[in-house]
Phi, psi and omega in degrees: 000322179296320179297321180297315181294319179297319181293314180297319181295319178298319179295318179296317179297323179294320177299321179296316179299327180272002181063031174264072191290327179296316178295321179296319178301317180300318182288319177296326177295319177298317179298318181294327179285325183277324186228068183298337182292338181249037195277341189301308184293329179284326174298317179295317180296316180294322178299321177297323178294318178299322177300315180298328180276356178083012180263085186291327181297312180291326178297316180294322178299316178294320179297317180293319178299318180295319179293325178294326179283325181210093185292348179266001183291118178293320180301319179293319179296317179296318179299313179298318180295317179296318180297316181296320181294312182294323179295319179294319181297325186265338184281134178267117181268108184291342180269003184285136176227112182298321180296316180296319181296313186286330181280335180045069186299351178305331180297316182284324184284308187276320186256001171054050181304318187274009177264009178296151180304332183301327185274354181274093188297327184274358181288127180294136179272144177286150177295132186289131178230091186301318181296316180295318179300317180298316180297318181292320178297318178299318179294319179296321180295317180297319177295322180296316181294333178267007179061029172267074192293320181298318179293316179300318180297316181298320183289312183292331176294324176297318179295318181296326177297336178280329183212079187299334183267004183290120185295318181297316181298318180296318179295319179299311183293325177299322177295320177298313179298322180298315178296332179272358180062032174264078193299318181297323179291326176302311181295323181301317179286318181293329183298328183287333179291124179303142184308316181297342183258002179277120179283164180307321180294328177293314179299319182291313182293324175297321177297321178296317179296320179293329174296316180296325177282349186051064168245078194297324181296313178293321180300316178300316181299312182295318181289327176295317178298320179299318180294315182295314183291337177273002182069025181079005183277339181276094183292328180296316180297317179296320180296314181295324177301312180296323181297315179296315183298316180297317179297317182297322183281321190259337181303317179296330182281336184248011185304317182253021183250161182280009181229163173223156180246133180222165177254127179240180180294347178261002182110197180293139181220148178255129180241143176278137175266356180192192179288137178247137178234126182266129179264000000 
C-alpha cells in the first residue's frame, strides 16, 4: 500500500510540475480515497491545483477540510489565505463605493468632526483680547509641562472659544488631547486646520491618532503627507505609513490564521500567533 501511495503521489507531483493540473487533481483524489488517514497534505496539494484551474470554491473546501483535520497546518492556512485573496481580487462587489471607502464617513457620524464650534457661522465671536489670550496660553503651557492635563485642556479650550480658527491654539489643544489619548478629539482639532497650513508634525500626529482609531485609509493619507512634506527625512512617518499599509492589506487574510504579518525595520515579516506544526 505504501508503494502505491508513493507512486501515485510522485505521479501527481510530476503532473503539477508539468502544469497538468486536471490530471494531478484526479491522482490526489485517488490518494484521498485510498489513504484518508494521510489526507491533509493531499488536500492542500489538490486545493492548490484547484486554484490553478480557477475553481476557488473547491480550493476553499479542501483548505477548510485540511484545517479541520489539522488546525496547525501552515499549508492549509496558506491555501485558505491565497484562495480568499484571489477570490477577493476577482470578485466584483456591487455594494462597493470608492467614495464611501475613501471618505470614511465614520469620522463625521461617530466623532462629530463638523459639530465643532468653529463651524457654527452664526455663533457670536468674543472680542479679541490679545493680552488675555497670551496669559492663558502661558498658563495652559505650564499645566501641560507639569502634566496637569485636565487643567491645561480647560484653559486652552477657553482660549479657543475666543479665537476658534487660530491654528496655534488648535495645534496646542490637539497635543493635550494626544497626551490624554483622546484620539478622536485630536483629529477634530487638526481637521479644522486648512491642509496648506498643516505642518509635517501635524500630519504625522494626526496619522498616529487615526492609527489608534484604526481608520487605515485616512491614516495612510496623513502619514504619506507627513513623509512628503518632510522631504522623506522623517523616517518615523515613513515607517508608520508602511506599518499601516501592511496591516490593512494582510490583517483580513490572516484573521483566522495562526500567523500575522507586520512591518518591521527589516521590511515585511511573518510572526506566529501560536505554535506551528509542519506536516
